[in-house]
Coordinates of C-alpha atoms in Angstrom, one line a residue:
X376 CA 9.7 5.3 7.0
X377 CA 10.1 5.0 3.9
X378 CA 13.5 5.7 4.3
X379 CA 13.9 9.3 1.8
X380 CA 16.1 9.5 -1.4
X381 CA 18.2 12.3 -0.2
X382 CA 18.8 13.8 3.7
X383 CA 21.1 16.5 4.6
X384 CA 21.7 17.9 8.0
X385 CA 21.2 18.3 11.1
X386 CA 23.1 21.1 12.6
X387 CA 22.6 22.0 16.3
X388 CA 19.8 24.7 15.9
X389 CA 16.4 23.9 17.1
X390 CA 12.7 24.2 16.2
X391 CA 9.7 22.8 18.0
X392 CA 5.8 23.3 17.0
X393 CA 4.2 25.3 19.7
X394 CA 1.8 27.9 20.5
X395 CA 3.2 30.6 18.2
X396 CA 3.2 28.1 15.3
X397 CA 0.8 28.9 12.5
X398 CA 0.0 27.7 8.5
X399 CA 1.2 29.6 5.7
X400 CA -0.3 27.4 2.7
X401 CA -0.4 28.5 -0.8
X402 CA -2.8 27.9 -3.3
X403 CA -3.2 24.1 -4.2
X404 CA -2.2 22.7 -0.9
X405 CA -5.4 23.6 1.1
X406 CA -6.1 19.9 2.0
X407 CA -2.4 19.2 3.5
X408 CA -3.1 22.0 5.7
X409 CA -6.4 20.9 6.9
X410 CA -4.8 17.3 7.1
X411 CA -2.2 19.0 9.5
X412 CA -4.5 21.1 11.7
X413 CA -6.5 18.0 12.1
X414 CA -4.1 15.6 12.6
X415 CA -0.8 16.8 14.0
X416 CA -2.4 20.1 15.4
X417 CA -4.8 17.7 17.7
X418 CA -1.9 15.8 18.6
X419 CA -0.3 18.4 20.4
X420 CA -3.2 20.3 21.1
X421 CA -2.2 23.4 18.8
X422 CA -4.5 25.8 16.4
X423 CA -2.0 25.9 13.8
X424 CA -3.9 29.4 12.7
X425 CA -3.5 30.9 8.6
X426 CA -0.5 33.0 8.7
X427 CA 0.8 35.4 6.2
X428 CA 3.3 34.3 3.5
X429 CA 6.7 34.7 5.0
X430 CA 5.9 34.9 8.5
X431 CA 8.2 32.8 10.8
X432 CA 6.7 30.2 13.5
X433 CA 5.3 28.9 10.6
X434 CA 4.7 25.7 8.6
X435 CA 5.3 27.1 5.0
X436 CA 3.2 24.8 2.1
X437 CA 4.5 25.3 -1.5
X438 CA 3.7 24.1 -5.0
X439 CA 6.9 24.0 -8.0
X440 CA 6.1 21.4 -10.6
X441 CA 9.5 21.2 -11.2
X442 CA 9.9 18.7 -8.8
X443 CA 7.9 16.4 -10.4
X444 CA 4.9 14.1 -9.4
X445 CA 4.4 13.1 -5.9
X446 CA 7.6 14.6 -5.1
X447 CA 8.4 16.8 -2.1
X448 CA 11.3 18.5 -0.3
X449 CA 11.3 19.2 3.3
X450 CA 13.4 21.8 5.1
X451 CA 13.5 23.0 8.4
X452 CA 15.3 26.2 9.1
X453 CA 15.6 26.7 13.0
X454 CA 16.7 30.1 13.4
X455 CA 13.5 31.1 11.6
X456 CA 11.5 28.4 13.4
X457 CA 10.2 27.1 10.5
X458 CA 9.4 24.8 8.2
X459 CA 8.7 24.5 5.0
X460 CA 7.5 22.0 2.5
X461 CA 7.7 21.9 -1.1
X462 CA 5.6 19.5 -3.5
X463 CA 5.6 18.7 -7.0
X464 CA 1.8 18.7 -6.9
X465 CA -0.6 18.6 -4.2
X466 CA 0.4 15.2 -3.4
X467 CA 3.7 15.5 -2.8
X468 CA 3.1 18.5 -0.4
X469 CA 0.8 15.8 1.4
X470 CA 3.6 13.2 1.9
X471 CA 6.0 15.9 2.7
X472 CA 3.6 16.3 5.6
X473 CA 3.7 12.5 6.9
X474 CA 7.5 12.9 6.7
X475 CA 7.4 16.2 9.2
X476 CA 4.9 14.0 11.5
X477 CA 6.9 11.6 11.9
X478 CA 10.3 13.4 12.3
X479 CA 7.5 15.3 15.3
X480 CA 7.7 12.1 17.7
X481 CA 5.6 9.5 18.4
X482 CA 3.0 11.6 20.0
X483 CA 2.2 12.8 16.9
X484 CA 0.0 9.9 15.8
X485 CA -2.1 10.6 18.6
X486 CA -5.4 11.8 18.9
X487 CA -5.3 14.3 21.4
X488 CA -1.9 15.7 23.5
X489 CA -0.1 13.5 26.1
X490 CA 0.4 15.9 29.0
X491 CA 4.1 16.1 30.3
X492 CA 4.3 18.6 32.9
X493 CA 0.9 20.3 31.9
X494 CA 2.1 20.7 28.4
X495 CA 2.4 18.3 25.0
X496 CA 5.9 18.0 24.2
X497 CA 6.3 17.6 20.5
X498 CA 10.1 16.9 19.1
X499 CA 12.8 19.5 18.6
X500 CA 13.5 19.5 14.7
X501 CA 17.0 20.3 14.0
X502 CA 17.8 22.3 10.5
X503 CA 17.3 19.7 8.0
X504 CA 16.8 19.1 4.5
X505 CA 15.1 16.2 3.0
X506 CA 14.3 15.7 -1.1
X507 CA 12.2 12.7 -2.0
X508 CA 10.3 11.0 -4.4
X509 CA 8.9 7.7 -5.5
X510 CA 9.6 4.4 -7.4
X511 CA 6.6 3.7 -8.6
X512 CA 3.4 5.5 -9.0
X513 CA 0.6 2.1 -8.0
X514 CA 1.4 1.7 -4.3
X515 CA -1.1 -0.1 -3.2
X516 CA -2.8 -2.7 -0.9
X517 CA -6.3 -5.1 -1.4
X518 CA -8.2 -5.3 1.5
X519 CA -10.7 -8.1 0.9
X520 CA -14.1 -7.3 2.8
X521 CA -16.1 -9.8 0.5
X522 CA -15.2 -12.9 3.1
X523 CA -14.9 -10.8 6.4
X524 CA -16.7 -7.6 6.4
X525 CA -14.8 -4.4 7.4
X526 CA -17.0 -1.3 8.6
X527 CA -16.5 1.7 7.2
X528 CA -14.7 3.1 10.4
X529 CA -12.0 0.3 9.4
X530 CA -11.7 1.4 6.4
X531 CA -11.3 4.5 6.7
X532 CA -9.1 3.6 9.5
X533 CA -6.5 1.7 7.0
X534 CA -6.7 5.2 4.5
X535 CA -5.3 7.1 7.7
X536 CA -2.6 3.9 7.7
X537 CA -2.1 3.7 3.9
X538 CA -1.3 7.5 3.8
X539 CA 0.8 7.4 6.8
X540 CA 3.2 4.9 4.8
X541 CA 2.9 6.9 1.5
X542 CA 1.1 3.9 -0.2
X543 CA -1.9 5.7 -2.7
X544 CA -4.2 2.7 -3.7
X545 CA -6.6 1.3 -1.5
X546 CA -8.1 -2.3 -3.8
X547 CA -11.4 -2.7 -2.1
X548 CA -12.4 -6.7 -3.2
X549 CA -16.2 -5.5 -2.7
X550 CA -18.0 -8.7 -4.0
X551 CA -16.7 -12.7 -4.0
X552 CA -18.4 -16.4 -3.2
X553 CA -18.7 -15.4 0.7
X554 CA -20.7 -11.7 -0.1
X555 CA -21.5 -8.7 -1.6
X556 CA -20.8 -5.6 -0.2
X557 CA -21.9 -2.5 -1.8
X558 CA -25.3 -1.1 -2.3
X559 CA -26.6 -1.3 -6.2
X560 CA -30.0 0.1 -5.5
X561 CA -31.4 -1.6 -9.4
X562 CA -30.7 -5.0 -7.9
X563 CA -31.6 -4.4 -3.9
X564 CA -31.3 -8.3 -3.7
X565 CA -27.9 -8.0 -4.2
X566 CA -27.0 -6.8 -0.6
X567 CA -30.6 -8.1 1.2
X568 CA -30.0 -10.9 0.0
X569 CA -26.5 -11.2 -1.1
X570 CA -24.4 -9.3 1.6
X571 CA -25.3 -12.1 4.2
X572 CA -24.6 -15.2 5.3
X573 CA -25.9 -17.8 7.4
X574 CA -22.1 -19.2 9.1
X575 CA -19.0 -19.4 8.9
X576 CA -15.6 -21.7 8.6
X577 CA -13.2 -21.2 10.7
X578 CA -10.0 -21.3 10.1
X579 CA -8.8 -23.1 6.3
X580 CA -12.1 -24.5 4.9
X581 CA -10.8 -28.3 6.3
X582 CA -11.5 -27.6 9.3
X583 CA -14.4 -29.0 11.2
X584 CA -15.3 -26.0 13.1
X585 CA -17.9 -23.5 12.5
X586 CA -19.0 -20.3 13.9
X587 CA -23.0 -20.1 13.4
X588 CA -23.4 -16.6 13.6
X589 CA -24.4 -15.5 10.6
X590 CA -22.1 -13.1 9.4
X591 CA -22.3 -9.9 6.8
X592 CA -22.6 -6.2 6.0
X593 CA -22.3 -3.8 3.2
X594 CA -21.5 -0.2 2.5
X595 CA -24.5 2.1 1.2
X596 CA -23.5 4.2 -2.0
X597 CA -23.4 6.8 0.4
X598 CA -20.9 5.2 2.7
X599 CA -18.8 4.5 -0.5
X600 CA -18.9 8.1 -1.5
X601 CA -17.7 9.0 2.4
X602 CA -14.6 6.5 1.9
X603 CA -14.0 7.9 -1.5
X604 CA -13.6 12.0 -0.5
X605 CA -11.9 10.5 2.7
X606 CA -9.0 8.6 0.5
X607 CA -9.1 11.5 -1.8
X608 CA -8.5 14.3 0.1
X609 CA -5.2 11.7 1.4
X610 CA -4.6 11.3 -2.1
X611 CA -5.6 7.5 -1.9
X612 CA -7.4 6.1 -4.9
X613 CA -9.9 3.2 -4.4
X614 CA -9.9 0.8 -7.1
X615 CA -13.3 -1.2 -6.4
X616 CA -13.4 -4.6 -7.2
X617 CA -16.7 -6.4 -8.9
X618 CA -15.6 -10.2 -9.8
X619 CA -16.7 -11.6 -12.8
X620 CA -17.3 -14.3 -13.9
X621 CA -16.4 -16.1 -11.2
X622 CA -16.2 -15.7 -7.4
X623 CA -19.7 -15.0 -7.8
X624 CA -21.9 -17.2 -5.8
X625 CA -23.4 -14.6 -3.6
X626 CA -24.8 -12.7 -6.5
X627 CA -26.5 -15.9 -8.1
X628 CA -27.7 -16.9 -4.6
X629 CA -29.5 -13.1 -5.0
X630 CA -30.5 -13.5 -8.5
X631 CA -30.8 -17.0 -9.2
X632 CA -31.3 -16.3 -13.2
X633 CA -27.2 -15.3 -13.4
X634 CA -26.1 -18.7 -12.6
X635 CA -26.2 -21.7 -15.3
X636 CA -29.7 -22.3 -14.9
X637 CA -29.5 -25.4 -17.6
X638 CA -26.9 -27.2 -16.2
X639 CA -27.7 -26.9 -12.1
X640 CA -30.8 -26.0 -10.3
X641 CA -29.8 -22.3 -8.6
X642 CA -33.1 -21.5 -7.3
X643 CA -32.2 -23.2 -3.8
X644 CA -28.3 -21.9 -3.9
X645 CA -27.3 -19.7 -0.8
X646 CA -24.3 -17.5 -0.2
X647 CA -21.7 -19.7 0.4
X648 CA -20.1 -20.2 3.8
X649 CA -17.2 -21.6 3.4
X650 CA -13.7 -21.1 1.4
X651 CA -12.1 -22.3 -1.6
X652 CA -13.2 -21.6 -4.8
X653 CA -17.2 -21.9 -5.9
X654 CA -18.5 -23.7 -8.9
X655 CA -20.6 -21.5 -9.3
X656 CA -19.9 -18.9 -12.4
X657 CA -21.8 -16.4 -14.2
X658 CA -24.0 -17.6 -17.6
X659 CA -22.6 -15.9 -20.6
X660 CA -25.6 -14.4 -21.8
X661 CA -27.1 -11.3 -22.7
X662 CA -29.1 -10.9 -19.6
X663 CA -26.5 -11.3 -17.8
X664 CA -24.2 -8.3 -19.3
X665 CA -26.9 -6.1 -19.2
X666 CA -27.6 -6.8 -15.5
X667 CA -23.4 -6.4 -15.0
X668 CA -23.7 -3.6 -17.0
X669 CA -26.3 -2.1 -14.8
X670 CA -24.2 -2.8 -11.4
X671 CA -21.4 -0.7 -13.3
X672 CA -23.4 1.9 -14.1
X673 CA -23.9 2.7 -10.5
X674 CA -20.6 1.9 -9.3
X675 CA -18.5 4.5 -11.8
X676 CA -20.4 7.4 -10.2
X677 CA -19.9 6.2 -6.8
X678 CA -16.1 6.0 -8.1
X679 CA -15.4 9.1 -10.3
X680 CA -12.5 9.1 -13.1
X681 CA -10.5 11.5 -11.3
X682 CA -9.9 9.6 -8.8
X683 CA -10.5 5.6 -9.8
X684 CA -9.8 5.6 -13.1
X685 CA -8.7 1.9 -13.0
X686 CA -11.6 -0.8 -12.0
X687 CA -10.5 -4.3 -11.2
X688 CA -13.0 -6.6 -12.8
X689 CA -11.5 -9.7 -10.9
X690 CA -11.1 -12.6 -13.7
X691 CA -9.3 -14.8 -11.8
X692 CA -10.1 -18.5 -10.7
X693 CA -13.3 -19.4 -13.1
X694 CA -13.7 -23.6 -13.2
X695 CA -15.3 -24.5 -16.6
X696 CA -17.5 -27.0 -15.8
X697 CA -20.6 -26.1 -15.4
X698 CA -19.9 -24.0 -19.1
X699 CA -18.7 -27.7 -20.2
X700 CA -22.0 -29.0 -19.1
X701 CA -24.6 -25.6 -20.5
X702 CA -25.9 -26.2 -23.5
X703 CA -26.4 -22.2 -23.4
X704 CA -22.6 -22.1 -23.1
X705 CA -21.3 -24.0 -25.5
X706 CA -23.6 -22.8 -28.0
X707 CA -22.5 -19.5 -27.3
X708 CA -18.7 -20.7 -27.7
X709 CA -19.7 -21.8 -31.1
X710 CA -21.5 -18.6 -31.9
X711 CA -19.2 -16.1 -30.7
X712 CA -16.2 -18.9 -32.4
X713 CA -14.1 -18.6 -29.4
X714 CA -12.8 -22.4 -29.5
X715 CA -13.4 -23.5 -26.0
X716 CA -14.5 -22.3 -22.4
X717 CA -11.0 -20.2 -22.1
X718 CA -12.0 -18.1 -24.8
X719 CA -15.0 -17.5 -23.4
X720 CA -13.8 -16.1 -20.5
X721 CA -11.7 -13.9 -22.9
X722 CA -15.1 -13.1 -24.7
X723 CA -16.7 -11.4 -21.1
X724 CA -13.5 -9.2 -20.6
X725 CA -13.4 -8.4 -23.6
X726 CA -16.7 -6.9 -23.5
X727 CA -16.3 -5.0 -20.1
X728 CA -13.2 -3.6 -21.3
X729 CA -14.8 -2.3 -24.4
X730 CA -17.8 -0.9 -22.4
X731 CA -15.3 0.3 -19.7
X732 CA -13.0 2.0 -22.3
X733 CA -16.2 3.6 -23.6
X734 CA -16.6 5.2 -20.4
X735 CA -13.2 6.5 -19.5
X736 CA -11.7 3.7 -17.3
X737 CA -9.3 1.2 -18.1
X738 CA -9.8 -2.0 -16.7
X739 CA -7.5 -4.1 -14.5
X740 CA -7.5 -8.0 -13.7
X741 CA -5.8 -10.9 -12.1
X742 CA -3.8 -12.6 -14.2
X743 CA -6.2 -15.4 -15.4
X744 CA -7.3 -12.6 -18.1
X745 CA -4.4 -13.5 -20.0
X746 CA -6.1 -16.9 -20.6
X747 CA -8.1 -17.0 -24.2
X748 CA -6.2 -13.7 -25.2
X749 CA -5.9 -10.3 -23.3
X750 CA -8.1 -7.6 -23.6
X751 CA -6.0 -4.8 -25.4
X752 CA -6.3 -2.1 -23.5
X753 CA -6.6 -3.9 -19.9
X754 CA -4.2 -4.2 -17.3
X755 CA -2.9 -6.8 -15.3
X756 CA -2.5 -7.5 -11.8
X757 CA -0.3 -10.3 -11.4
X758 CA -0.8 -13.3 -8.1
X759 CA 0.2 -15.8 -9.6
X760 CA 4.3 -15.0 -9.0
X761 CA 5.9 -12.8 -11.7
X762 CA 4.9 -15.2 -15.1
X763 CA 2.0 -13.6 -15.9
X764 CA 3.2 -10.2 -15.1
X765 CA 6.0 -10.7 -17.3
X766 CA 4.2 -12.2 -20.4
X767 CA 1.8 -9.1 -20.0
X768 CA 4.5 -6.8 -19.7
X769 CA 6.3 -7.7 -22.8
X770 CA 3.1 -7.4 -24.5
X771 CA 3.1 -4.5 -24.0
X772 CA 0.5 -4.4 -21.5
X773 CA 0.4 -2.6 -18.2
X774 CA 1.3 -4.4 -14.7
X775 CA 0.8 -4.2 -11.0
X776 CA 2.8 -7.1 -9.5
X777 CA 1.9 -8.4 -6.3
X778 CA 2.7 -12.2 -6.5
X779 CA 1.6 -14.4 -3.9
X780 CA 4.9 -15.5 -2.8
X781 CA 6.2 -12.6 -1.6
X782 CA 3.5 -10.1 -0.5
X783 CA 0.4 -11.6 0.0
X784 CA 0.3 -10.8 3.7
X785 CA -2.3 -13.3 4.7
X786 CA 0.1 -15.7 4.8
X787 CA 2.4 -17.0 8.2
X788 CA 4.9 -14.9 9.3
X789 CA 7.1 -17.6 11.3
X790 CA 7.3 -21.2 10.9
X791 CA 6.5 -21.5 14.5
X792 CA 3.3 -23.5 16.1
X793 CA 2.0 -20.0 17.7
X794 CA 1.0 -17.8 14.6
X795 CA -2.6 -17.7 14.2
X796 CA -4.3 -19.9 11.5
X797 CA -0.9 -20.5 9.3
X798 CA -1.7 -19.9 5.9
X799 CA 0.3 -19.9 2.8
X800 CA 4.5 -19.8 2.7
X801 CA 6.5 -17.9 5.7
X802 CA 6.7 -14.4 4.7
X803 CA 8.8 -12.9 7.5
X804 CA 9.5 -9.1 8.0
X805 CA 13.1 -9.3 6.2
X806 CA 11.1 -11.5 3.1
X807 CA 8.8 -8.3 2.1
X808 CA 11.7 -6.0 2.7
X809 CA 14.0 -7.7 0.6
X810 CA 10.9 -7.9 -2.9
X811 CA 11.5 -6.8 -5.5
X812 CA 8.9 -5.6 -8.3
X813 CA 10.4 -6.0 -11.2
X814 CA 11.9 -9.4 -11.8
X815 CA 15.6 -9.7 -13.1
X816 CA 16.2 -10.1 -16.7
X817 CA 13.4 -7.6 -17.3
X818 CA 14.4 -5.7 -20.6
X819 CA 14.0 -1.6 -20.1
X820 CA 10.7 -1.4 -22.5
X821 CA 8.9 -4.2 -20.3
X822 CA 9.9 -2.8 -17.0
X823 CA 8.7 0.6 -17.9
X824 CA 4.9 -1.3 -17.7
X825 CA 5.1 -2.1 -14.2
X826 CA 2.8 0.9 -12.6
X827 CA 3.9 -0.8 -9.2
X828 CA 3.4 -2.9 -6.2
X829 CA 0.5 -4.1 -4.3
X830 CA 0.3 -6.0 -1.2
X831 CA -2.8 -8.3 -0.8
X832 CA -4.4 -9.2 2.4
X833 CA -7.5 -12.0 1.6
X834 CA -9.4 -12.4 5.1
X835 CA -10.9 -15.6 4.9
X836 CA -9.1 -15.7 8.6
X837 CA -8.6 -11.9 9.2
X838 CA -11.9 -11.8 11.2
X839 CA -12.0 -8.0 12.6
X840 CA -9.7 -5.4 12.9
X841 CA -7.2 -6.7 14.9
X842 CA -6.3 -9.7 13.2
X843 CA -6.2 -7.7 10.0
X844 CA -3.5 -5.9 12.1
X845 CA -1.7 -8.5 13.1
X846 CA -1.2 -9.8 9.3
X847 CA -0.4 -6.2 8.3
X848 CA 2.2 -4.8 10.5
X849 CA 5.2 -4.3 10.7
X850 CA 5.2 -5.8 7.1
X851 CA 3.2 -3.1 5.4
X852 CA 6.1 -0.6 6.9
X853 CA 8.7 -2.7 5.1
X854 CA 6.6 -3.2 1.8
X855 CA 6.0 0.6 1.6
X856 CA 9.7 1.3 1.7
X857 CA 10.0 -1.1 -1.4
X858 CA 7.5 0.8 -3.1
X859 CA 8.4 3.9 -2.3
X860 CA 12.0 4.2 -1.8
X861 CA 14.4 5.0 -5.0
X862 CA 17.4 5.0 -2.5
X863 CA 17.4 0.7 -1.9
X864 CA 19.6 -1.5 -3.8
X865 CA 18.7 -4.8 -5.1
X866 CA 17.6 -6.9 -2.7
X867 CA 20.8 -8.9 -1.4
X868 CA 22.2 -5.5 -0.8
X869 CA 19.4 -4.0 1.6
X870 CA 20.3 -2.7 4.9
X871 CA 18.5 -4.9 7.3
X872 CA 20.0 -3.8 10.2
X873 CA 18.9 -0.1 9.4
X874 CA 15.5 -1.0 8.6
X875 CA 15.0 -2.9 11.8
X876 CA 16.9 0.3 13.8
X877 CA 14.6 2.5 11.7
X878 CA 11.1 -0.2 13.1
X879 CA 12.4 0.6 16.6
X880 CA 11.3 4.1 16.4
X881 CA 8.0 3.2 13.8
X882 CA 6.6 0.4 16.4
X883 CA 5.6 3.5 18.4
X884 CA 4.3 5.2 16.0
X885 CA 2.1 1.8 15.5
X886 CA 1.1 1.8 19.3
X887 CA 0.5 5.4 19.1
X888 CA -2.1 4.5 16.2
X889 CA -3.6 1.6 18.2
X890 CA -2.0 -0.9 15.5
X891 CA -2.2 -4.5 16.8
X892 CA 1.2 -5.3 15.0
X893 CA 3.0 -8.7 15.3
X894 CA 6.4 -7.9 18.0
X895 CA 9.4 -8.8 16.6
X896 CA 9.4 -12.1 19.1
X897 CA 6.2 -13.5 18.1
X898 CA 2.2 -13.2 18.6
X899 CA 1.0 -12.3 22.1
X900 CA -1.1 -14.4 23.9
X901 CA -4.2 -12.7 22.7
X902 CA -3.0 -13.0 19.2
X903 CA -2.9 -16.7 18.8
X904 CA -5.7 -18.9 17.2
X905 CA -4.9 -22.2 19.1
X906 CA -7.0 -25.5 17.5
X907 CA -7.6 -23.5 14.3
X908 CA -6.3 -25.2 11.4
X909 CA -4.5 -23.7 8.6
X910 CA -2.8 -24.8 5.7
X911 CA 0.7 -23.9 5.7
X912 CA 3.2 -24.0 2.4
X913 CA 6.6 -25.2 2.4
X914 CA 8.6 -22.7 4.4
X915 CA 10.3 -20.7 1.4
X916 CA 8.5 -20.4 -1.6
X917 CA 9.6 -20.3 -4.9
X918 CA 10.6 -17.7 -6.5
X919 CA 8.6 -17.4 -9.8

């Protein structure tokens, strides 16, 4: 899971990981096989020692570019009682890995062994031969920790997760509205201030019903440089999220001077409790881009080029009208000549991509960027279904599609009165499995810009980690094939009744990881949200 391009085998001849099994890792894979000492060697209570090259009993790590990026291929020769695994680059020796620990049982998700008779029993491998590779190279999914705050444990938590599925991008939405979450140390009011707030809505902002604990919580730059090596050495990127100009309430609470001072009195303004979309927007002026400037400074060292080149600037969902009503505004408009409040939207990305640009990154956005004329060298991520992804596309502009209806996994995931807090359109298991990320009618040149898929998970609702599971899994599992897999079909032609045998066997692998996934009969009782109210979409959404 993801199902592989190419399997041959099994024969009758078996192999099992045990006492006499050691490591032989060549140069360039020395963080698969500390991955695997720590992770499936704890599981069955093994040492996993350094071997020589060529030993048998052994777990045999190889590098042949040949094979290409993130590729790998896996063989398991039984009358040597070994394996060995064979990676494109360092990467693909890593998901070679995640394929042997899962083809190693259940057990091997655990922490520490499950005694059977005195001993841990790992699986009996069979020779086999697997070759694999992926669709796409952006495999990714947006955790948003701006309206419920994740600790670092969960985060790092959902990089074991990510890996585990051979996803490789981790969107971490680090500031919104509801709070901001990382540590600038130039602009400490940013987090004393801004990082908190005093309640919270529960359930869709219409409902009456509040919780008055006041709710918040940021990562320190050290705690971002932690989740960064961790995601790393797993070959996860973090793409970190800073929204602008909108979605920005939190920071003008902390810094009253970035709202639109000359339109509304933002001395008074607070972080805002509840959801939707603030009014409140960033003042295009020069103070302002140098203070923006100054929180970017500090984030591109906490998030090195090597492994975030891409930052997502956010750009999405900006009202106008307090620009309408700045005199500041609209004499920038006429300054800059950028016709109307749309272009001057287009006027901030503009800038950030230049400055970005300047510094090595390319800069990504929701689709809204595209409004007043795209930033040339900036990508898209596109929410808003596949139009703007398309547009941006044959532009010849770069695209991550993750459109809201089909894989943004904060929405319901049955029609039925028992999921908790329905949101959105029903998105069942077979609906992710059966996306698609490139739209038909695609010409060749346009779908060659789509860098991949990315599932999105907002938590206005998601309050802790378990509800975040719940919305997650098992759909992740069938999103990851789609983004992974180069064996599926088009959609009509997937094998349901494969992938669902194929779940039997993952769901305990999810228990095994302590996953509160949604069973294939509905939410337990512990699951449900009874009396919260949602806002639930027609059932089927429309495909655009």
């Amino acid at each position: 899971m993801p199902v592989p391009a190419r399997v041959t085998g099994p024969s009758g001849c078996g192999f099992v990981l045990d006492g006499r099994t050691g490591i032989d890792a060549a140069p360039g894979t020395e963080g698969t096989e500390r991955w695997l000492r720590s992770a499936v060697g704890a599981a069955f209570g093994l040492a996993l020692p350094p071997v020589p090259a060529g030993r048998d009993d052994a777990v045999a790590l190889r590098l042949d570019p040949r094979l290409g990026a993130e590729a790998y291929r896996l063989d398991v020769v039984a009358a040597t009682r070994s394996v060995r695994i064979t990676g494109g680059d360092p990467a693909g020796v890593f998901w070679g890995a995640q394929t042997l620990r899962q083809l190693l049982g259940a057990d091997a998700f655990r922490r520490a062994p499950v005694r059977r008779g005195g001993r841990a029993a790992p699986a009996v491998l069979t020779d086999l031969g697997i070759e694999d590779r992926p669709r796409f190279g952006w495999r990714g999914l947006l955790l948003d920790v701006a309206r419920h705050f994740l600790p670092k444990d969960d985060v790092l938590r959902y990089v074991d997760l990510l890996a585990a599925h051979k996803l490789n991008v981790l969107h971490l939405h680090l500031t919104d509205d509801q709070g901001w979450r990382i540590e600038i140390r130039r602009y400490p009011r940013l987090t004393a201030v801004g990082a908190w707030r005093s309640r919270t809505k529960r359930g869709h902002r219409a409902s009456p019903l509040w919780d008055d604990t006041p709710h918040g919580g940021y990562y320190t730059q050290d705690d971002i440089r932690e989740i960064v090596a961790y995601a790393a050495e797993r070959h996860v990127r973090v793409v970190p999220e800073i929204d602008l100009p909108g979605h920005s309430q939190a920071a003008i609470a902390a810094y009253p001077e970035l709202g639109n001072t000359d339109a509304v009195d933002t001395a008074g303004l607070a972080v805002w409790d509840t959801w939707g979309v603030s009014p409140h927007v960033l003042a295009p002026t020069a103070h302002v881009l140098r203070f923006y400037e100054g929180v970017w400074e500090e984030v591109l060292e906490l998030f090195p080029a090597e492994t975030s080149p891409f930052v997502h600037i956010g750009g999405d969902e900006c009202p106008k009208d307090q620009w309408r009503a700045s005199p500041t505004a609209q004499a920038r408009i006429a300054e800059l000549g950028v016709g109307d409040e749309d272009g001057l939207q287009s006027w901030f990305i503009r800038h950030f991509d230049r400055w970005l640009a300047a510094r090595g990154r390319r800069l990504i956005g929701w689709d809204e960027i595209l409004q007043g004329g795209l930033a040339p060298g900036a990508a898209v991520s596109s929410w808003r279904g596949y139009a703007g992804g398309i547009a941006a596309a044959e532009a010849g502009h770069d695209v991550v599609m993750c459109p809201e209806q089909h894989v943004y996994l904060d929405h319901r995931q049955d029609a039925g009165p028992d999921e908790p807090v329905p949101l959105g359109f029903v998105r069942t298991l077979e609906d992710v499995y059966r996306f698609d990320p490139v739209p038909p009618g695609l010409g060749p040149d346009a779908a060659a810009r789509v860098l991949g898929t990315q599932a999105n998970l907002w938590s206005e609702v998601t309050e802790n980690r378990a509800r975040v599971d719940y919305q997650l899994f098992p759909r992740l599992a069938a999103f990851a094939e789609v983004a992974w897999s180069t064996r599926l079909p088009a959609p009509p032609a997937r094998d349901l009744a494969d992938f669902e045998r194929r779940m039997t066997a993952h769901y305990r692998r999810l228990e095994a990881l302590g996953v509160d996934y949604r069973r294939p009969d509905g939410p337990l009782p512990w699951q449900r949200r009874p009396g919260l109210v949602g806002r639930p979409f027609d059932p089927r959404p429309p495909d655009a």
